[in-house]
Coordinates of C-alpha atoms and ligand atoms in Angstrom, one line a residue:
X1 CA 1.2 -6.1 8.0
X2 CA -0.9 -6.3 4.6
X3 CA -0.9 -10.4 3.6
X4 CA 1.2 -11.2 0.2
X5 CA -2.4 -12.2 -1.3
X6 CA -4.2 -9.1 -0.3
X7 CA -1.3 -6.7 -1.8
X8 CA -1.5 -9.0 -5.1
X9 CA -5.4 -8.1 -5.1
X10 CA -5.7 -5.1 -4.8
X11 CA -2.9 -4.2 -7.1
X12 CA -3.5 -6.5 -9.9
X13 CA -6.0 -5.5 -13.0
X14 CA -6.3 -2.1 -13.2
X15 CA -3.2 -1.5 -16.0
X16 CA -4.4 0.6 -18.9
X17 CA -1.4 0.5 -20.4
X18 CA 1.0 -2.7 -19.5
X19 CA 4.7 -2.1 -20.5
X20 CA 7.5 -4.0 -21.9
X21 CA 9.6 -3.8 -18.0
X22 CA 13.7 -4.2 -17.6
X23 CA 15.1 -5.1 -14.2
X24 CA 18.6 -5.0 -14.1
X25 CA 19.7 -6.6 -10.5
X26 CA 17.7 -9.3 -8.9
X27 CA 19.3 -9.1 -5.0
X28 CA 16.6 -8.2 -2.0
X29 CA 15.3 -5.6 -4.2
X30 CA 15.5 -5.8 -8.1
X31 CA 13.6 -9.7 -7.2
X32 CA 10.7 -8.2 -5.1
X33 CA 10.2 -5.3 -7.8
X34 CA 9.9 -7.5 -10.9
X35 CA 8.2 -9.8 -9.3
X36 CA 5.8 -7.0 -8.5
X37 CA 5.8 -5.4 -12.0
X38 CA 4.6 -8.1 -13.5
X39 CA 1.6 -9.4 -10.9
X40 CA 0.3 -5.4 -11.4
X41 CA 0.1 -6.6 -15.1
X42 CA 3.8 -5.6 -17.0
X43 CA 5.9 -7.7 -18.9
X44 CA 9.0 -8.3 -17.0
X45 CA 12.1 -9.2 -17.4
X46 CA 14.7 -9.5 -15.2
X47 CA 18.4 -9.5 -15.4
X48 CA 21.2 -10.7 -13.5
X49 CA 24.7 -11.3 -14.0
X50 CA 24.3 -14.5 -11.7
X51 CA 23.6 -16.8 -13.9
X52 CA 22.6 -19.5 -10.5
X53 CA 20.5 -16.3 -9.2
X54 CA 18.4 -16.2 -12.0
X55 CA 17.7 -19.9 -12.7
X56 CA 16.7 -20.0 -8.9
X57 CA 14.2 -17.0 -9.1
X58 CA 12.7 -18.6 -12.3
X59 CA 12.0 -21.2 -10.9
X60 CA 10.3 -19.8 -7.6
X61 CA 13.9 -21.0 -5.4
X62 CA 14.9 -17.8 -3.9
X63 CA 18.2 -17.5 -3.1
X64 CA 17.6 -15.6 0.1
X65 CA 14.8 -15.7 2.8
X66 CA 11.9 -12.9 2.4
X67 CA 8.5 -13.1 3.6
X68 CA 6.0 -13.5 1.0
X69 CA 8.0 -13.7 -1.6
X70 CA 7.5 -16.9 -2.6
X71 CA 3.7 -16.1 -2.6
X72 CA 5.0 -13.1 -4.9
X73 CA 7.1 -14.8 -7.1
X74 CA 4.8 -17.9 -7.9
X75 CA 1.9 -15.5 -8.7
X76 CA 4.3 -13.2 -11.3
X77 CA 5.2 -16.4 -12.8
X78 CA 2.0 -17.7 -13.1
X79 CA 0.8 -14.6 -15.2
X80 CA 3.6 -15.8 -18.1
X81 CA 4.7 -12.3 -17.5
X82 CA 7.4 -12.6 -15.7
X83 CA 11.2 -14.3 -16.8
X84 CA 15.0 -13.8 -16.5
X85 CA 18.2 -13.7 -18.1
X86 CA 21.8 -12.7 -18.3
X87 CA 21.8 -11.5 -21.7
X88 CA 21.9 -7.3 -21.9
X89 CA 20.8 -8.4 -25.5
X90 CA 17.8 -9.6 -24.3
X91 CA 17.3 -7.1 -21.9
X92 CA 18.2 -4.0 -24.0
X93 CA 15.7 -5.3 -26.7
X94 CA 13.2 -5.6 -24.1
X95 CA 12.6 -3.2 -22.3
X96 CA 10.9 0.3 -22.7
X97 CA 11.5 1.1 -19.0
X98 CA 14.4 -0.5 -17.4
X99 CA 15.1 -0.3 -13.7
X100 CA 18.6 -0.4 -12.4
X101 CA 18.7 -2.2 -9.3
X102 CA 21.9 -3.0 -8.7
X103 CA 24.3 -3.2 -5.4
X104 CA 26.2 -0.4 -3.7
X105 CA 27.7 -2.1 -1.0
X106 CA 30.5 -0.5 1.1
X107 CA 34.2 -0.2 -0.6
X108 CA 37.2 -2.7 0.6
X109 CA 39.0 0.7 0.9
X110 CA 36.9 3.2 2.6
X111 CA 33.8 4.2 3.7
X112 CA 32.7 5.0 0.3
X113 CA 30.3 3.3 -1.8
X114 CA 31.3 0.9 -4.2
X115 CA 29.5 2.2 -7.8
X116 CA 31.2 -0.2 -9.6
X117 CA 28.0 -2.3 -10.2
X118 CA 26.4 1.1 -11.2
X119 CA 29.0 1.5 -13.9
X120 CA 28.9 -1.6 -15.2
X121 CA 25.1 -2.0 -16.0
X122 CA 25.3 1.5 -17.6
X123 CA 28.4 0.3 -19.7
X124 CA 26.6 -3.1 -20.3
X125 CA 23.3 -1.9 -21.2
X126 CA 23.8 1.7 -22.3
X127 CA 25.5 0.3 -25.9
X128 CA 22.9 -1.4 -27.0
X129 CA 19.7 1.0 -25.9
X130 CA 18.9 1.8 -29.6
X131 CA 15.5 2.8 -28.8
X132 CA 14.0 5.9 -27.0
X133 CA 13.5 4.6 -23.5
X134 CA 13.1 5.6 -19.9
X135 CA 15.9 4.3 -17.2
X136 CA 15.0 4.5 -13.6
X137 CA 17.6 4.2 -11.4
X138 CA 16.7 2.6 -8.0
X139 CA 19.9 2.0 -6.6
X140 CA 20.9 3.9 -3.3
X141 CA 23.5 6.0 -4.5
X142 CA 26.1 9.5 -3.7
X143 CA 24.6 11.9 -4.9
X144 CA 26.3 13.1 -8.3
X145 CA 26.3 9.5 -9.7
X146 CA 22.7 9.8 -11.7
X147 CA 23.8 13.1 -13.3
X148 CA 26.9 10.6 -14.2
X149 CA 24.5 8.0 -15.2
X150 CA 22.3 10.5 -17.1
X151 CA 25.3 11.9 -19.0
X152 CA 27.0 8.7 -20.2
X153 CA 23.9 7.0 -21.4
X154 CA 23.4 10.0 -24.0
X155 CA 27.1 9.5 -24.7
X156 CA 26.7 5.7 -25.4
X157 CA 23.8 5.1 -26.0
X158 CA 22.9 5.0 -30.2
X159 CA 20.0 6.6 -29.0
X160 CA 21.4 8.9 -27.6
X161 CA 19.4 11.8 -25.9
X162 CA 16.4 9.9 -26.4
X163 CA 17.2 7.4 -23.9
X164 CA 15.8 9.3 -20.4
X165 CA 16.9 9.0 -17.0
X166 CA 15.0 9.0 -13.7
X167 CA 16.0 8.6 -10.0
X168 CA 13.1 6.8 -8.2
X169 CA 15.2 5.4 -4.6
X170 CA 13.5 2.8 -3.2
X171 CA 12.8 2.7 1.1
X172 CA 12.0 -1.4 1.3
X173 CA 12.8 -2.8 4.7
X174 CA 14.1 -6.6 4.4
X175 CA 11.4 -8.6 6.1
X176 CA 8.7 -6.3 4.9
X177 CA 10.1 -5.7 1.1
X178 CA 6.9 -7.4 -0.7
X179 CA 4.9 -5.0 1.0
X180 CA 6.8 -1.8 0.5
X181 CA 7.0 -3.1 -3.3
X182 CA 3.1 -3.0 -4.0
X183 CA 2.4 -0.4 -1.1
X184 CA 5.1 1.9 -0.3
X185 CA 4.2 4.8 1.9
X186 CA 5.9 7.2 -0.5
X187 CA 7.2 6.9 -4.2
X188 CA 10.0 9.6 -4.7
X189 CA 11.4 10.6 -8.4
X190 CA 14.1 13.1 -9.6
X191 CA 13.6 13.9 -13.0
X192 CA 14.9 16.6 -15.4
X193 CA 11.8 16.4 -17.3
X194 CA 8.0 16.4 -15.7
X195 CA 6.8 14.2 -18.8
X196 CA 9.7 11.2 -17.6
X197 CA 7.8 11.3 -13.7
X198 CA 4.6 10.9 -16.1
X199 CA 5.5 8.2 -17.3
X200 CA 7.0 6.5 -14.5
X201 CA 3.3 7.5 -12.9
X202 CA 2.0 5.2 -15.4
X203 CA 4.3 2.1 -14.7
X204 CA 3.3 2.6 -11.2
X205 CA -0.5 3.6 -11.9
X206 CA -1.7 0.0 -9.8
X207 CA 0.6 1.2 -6.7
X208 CA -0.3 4.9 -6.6
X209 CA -3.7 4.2 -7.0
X210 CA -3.6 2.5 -3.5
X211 CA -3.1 6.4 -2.5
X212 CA 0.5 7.2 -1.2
X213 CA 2.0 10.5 -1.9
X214 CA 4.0 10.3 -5.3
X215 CA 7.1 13.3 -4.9
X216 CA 8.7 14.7 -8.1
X217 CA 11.7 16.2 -7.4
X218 CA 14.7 16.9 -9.6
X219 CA 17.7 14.2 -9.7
X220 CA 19.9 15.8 -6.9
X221 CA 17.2 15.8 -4.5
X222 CA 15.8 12.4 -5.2
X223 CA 19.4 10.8 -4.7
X224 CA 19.5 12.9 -1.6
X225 CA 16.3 12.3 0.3
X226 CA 17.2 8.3 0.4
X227 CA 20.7 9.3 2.1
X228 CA 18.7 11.6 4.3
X229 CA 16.1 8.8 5.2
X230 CA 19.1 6.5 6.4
X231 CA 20.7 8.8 8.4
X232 CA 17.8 10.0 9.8
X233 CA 16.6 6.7 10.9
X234 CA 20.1 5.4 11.9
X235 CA 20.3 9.0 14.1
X236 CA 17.1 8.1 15.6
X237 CA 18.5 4.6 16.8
X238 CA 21.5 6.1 17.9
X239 CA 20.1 8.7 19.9
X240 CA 17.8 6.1 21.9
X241 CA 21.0 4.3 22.1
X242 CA 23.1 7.0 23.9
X243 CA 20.1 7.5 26.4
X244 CA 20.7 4.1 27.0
X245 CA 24.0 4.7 27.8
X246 CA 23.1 7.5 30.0
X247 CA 20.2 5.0 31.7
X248 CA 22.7 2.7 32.5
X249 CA 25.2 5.4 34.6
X250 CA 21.9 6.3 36.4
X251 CA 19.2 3.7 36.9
X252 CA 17.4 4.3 34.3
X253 CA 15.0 2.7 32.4
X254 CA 15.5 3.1 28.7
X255 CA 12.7 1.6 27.5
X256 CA 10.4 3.6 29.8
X257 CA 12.0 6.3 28.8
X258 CA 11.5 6.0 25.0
X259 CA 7.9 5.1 25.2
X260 CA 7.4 8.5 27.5
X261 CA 9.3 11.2 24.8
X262 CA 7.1 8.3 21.5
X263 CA 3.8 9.7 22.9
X264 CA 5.1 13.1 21.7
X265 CA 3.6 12.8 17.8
X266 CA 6.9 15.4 16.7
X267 CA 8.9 12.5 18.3
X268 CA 7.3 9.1 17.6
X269 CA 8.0 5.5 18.9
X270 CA 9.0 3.7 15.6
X271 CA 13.0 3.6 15.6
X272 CA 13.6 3.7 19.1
X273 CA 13.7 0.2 19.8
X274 CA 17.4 0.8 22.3
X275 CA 19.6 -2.4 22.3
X276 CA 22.7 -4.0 19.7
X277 CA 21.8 -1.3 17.1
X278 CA 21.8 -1.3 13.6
X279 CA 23.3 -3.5 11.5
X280 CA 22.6 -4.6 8.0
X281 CA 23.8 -3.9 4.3
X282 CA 22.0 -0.6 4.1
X283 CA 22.0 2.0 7.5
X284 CA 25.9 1.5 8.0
X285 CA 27.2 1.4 4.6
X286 CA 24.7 3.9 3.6
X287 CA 25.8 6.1 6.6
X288 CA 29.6 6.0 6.0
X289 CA 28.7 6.6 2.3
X290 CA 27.3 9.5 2.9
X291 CA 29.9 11.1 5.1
X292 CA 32.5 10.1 2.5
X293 CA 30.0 11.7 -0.3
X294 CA 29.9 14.9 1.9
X295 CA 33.8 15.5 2.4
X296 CA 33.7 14.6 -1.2
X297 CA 31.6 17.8 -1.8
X298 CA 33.6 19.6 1.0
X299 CA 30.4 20.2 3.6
X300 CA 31.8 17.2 5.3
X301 CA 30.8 19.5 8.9
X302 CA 27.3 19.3 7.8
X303 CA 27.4 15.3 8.4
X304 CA 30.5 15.3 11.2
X305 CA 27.4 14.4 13.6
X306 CA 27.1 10.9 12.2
X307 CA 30.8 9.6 12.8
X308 CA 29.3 10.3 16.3
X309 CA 25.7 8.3 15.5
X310 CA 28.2 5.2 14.1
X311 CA 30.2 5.3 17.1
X312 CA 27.4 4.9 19.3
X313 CA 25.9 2.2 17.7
X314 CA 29.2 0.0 17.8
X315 CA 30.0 0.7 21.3
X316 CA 26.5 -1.1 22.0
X317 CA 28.1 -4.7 20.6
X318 CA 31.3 -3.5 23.0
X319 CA 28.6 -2.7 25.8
X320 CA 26.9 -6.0 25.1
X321 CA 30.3 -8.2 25.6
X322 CA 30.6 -6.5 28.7
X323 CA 27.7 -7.5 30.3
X324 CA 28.0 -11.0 29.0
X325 CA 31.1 -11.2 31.1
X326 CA 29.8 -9.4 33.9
X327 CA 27.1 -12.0 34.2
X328 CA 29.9 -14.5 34.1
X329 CA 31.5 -13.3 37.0
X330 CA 34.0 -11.5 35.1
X331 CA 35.8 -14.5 32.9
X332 CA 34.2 -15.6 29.3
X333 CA 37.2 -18.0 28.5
X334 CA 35.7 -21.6 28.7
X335 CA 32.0 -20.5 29.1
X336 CA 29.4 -21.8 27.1
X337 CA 27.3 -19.4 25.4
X338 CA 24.5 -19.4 23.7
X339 CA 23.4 -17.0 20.8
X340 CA 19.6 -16.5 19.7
X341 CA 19.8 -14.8 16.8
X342 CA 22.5 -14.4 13.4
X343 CA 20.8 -12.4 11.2
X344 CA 20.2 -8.6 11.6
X345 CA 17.1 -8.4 12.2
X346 CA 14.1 -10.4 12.6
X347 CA 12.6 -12.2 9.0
X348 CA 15.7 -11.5 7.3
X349 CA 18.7 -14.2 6.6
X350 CA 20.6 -11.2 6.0
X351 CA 24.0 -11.5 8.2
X352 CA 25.4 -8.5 6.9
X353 CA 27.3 -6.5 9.6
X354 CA 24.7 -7.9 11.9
X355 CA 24.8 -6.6 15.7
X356 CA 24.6 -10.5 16.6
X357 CA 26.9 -12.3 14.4
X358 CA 29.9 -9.6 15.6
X359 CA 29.2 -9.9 19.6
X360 CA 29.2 -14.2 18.9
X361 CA 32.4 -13.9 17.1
X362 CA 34.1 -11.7 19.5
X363 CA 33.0 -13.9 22.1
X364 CA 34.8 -16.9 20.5
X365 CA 37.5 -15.0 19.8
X366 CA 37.6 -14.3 23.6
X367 CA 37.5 -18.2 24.3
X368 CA 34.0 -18.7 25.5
X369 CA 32.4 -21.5 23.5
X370 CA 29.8 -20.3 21.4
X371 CA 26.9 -21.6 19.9
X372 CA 24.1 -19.8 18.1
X373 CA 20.7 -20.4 16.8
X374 CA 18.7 -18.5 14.2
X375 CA 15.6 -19.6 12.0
X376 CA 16.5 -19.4 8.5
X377 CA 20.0 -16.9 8.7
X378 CA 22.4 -20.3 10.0
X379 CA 23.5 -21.0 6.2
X380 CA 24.9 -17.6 5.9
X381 CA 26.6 -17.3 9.2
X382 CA 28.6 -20.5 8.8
X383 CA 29.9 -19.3 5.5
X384 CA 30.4 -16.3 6.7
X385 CA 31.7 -16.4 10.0
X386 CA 33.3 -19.4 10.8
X387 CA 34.1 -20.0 14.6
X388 CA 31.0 -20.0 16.5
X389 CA 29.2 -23.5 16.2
X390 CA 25.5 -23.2 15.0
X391 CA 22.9 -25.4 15.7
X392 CA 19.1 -25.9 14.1
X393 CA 17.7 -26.2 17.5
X394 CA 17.4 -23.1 20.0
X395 CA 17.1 -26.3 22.7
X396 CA 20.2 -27.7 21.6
X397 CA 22.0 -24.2 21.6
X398 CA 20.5 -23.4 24.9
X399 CA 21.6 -26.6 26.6
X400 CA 23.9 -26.5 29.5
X401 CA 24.6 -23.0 28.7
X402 CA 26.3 -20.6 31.5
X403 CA 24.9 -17.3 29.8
X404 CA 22.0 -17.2 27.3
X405 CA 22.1 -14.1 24.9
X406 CA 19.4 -12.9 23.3
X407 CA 20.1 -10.4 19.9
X408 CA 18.0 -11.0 17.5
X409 CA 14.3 -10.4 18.2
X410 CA 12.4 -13.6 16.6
X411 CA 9.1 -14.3 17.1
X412 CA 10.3 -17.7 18.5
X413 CA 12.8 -16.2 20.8
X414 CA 10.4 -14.0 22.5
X415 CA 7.7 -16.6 22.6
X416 CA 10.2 -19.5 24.6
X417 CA 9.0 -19.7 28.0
X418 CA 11.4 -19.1 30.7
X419 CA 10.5 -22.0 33.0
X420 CA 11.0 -24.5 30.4
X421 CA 14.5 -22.7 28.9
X422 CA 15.6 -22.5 32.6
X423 CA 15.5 -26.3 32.9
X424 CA 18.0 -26.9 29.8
X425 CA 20.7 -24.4 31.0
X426 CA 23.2 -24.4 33.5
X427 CA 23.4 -21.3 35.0
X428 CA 20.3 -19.1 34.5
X429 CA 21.5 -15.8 32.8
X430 CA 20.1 -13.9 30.0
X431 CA 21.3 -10.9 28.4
X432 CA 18.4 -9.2 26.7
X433 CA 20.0 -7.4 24.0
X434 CA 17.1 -6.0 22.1
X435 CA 14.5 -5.3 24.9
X436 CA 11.7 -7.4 24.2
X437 CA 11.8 -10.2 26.3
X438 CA 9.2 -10.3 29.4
X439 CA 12.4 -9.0 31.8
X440 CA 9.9 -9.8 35.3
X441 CA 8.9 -13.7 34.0
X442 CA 12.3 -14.3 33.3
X443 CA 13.0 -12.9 36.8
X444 CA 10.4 -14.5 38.5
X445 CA 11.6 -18.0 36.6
X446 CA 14.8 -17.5 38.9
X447 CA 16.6 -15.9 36.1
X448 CA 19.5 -13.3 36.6
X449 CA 18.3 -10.7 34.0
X450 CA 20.3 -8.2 32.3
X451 CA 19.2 -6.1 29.3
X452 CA 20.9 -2.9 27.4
X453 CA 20.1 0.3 28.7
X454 CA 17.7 -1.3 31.8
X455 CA 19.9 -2.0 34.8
X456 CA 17.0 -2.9 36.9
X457 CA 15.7 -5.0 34.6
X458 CA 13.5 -8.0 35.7
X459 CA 14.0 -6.5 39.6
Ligands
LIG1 C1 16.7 0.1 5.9 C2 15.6 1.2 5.9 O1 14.7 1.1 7.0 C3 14.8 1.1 4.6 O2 13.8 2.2 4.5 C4 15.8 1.2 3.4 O3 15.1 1.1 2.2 C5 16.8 0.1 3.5 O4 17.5 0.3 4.8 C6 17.8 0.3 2.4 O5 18.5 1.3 2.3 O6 17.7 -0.5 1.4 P1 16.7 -2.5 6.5 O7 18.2 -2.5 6.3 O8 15.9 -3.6 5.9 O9 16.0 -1.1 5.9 O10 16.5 -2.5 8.1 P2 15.8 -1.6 9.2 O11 14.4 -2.1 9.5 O12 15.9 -0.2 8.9 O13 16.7 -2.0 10.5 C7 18.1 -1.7 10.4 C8 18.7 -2.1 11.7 O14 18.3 -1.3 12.8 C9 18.4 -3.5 12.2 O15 19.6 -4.1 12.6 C10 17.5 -3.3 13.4 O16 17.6 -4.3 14.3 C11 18.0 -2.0 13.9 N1 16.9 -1.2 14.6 C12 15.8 -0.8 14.0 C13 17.1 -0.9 16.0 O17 18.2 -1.2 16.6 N2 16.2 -0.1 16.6 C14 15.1 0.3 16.0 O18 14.3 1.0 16.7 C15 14.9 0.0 14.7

């Protein structure tokens, strides 16, 4: 991984022409993106309806955990070119290019996603765009919804047609977003008009001159190829999965197993990490989005295959309780269990339908007495999912613990040494839940080892 400070440098100075920038949305990715904007030399502002959000960004306070973002944020703000508001007043007035990059989280009522954030930065902003001006929408959308966009902007906007649209959808991973800000490895745009991608070439000159591919496409393509990328990449975690499934009828070894097909180049190793699955506020929502987008447009067959790709994935938390009582001789009620890992994924706080945070809760649903640890996600979980206990201190949540579960893969989790952990726990059990740990020093530490997908683990 590129360092924050390297990014910054090779990114910053070469402008020619520096822009007055919107962002409209400062979560995990309209934050990362201003903050970029303005170290490769714009003038930024970003907006937020969360008035606390804002006043927390501006003054270099995140209000959620991202590597190098602080790094990010303290340099954009050091420029002078970077501040925030929740005025559209002083938005609209501002910007030449404004970003949309706004939420579209799963609806309460179906596996459709929720617009409604969409709609209302297009009804709050659109009104007062008086002057000809570029809007980029970056927001993971169904496709349709930027044609949508596109059309009620000319309708209410007193600019009317001269107020453009683009779709530029943006493929950050949480834990690497700062990087795939300055140097993304692709920068997609649907436009209706070659001269909008020009421009949106120029906002982007610093980032494209680093040399990744930049795609024009029209609008229904661009909102498309981010749904495709999802599902591809959640398909590609599911399928690993199901071998795993298949590795643990047979003896298998799913890990050997997806490191033998990765050295086939059409195939590839990245994304077949086998374990809990995916989790998060983008594959899953994204996934059942699209599915509900597709019966929408009646080609729902064309997609049927991924109500099979989010089965699988949430049979692994089933799979994963299952061991856990297995390795408790068959009873969880009263056993003390102990949880490394909340968030999602490693270098995130994000505890959105995180893998970890479901199998803890059904655990304490199920009696045992729970107790996780996670380095920076704890906040969140305890707000979020009251029950489990959660503790600062893996030692403290490992202590006199009959079964030890391991699922999410920290840095510090896979770095505890399993002599040391085995003297703090009662019974020595460990359920490796995203195959990382050393199976055979855990083993050889007198641990009973069991891991997703690798039934002879640590034997
Ligand atoms: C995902 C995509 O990777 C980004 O490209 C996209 O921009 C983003 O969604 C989005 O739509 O905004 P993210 O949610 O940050 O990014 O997380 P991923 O790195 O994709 O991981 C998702 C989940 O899959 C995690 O729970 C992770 O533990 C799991 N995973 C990942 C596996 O179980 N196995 C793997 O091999 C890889």
């Amino acid at each position: 991984m590129t360092s924050t400070s390297d990014l910054i440098a090779r990114t910053s100075g070469s402008l020619e022409r520096p822009r007055r920038l919107t962002v409209v949305g400062c979560g995990y990715l309209g934050s990362v993106h201003a903050a970029a904007m303005a170290v490769v030399g714009h003038d930024v502002v970003g907006f937020d309806v969360d008035a606390d959000k804002i006043a927390r960004l501006a003054k270099n306070d995140p209000p959620f955990y991202e590597p190098g973002l602080d790094e990010l944020l303290e340099a954009a703000l050091a420029t002078g070119r970077l501040r925030f508001t929740s005025s559209y007043d002083e938005a609209a007035e501002h910007g030449e290019v404004h970003f949309l990059c706004v939420g579209t989280p799963q609806r309460a009522d179906s596996n459709a996603a929720d617009t409604s954030y969409v709609e209302s930065a297009v009804e709050g902003l659109g009104p007062l765009l008086d002057r000809p001006c570029l809007v980029v929408g970056k927001s993971t959308v169904p496709v349709g919804l930027a044609e949508q966009v596109r059309d009620r902007l000319a309708e209410i906007a007193p600019a009317g047609a001269g107020v453009r649209l683009a779709w530029s959808p943006e493929f950050t991973r949480e834990g690497f977003a700062v990087q795939d800000a300055l140097e993304p490895d692709r920068v997609v745009v649907g436009v209706d008009r070659q001269e909008d991608a020009d421009e949106l070439g120029e906002v982007l000159a610093p980032v494209l001159a680093l040399g990744m591919p930049y795609v024009v496409v029209d609008l229904a393509t661009a909102q498309l190829v981010k749904n495709a990328a999802n599902a591809f990449l959640a398909t590609k975690i599911s399928f690993i999965n199901a071998m795993a499934e298949l590795c643990e009828a047979t003896g298998a070894d799913v890990v050997a197993l997806a490191d033998a097909i990765g050295h086939d180049a059409r195939i590839g190793r990245r994304f077949l990490q086998a374990g809990l699955g995916f989790g998060g506020g983008c594959l899953p929502k994204d996934l059942r989005g699209f599915m509900a987008r597709a019966e929408e447009l009646g080609v729902d067959q064309a997609l049927a295959f991924l109500r099979e790709v989010d089965d699988i994935n949430l049979r692994r938390r089933r799979r994963a309780v299952d061991m856990t009582t297995e390795l408790l001789g068959g009873t969880v009620e009263g056993a003390r269990v102990a949880v490394l890992g909340a968030a999602f994924k490693p270098d995130s706080d994000d505890i959105r339908d995180s893998p970890a945070l479901d199998v803890a809760t059904t655990l304490h649903e199920l009696g045992a007495q729970v107790r996780v640890t996670d380095p920076k996600a704890l906040d969140n979980a305890r707000r979020s999912r009251p029950g489990p206990d959660y503790v600062d201190d893996v030692r403290e949540a490992v202590r006199d613990a009959d079964v030890v579960l391991h699922l999410t893969e920290w840095k510090a989790f896979r770095a505890l040494d399993p002599v040391e952990l085995g003297d703090l726990v009662a019974h020595k059990r460990i359920l490796d839940g995203r195959n990382v740990l050393d199976a055979a020093a855990y083993a050889a530490a007198g641990w009973q080892v069991r891991a997703l997908g690798r039934p002879n683990a640590g034997r």
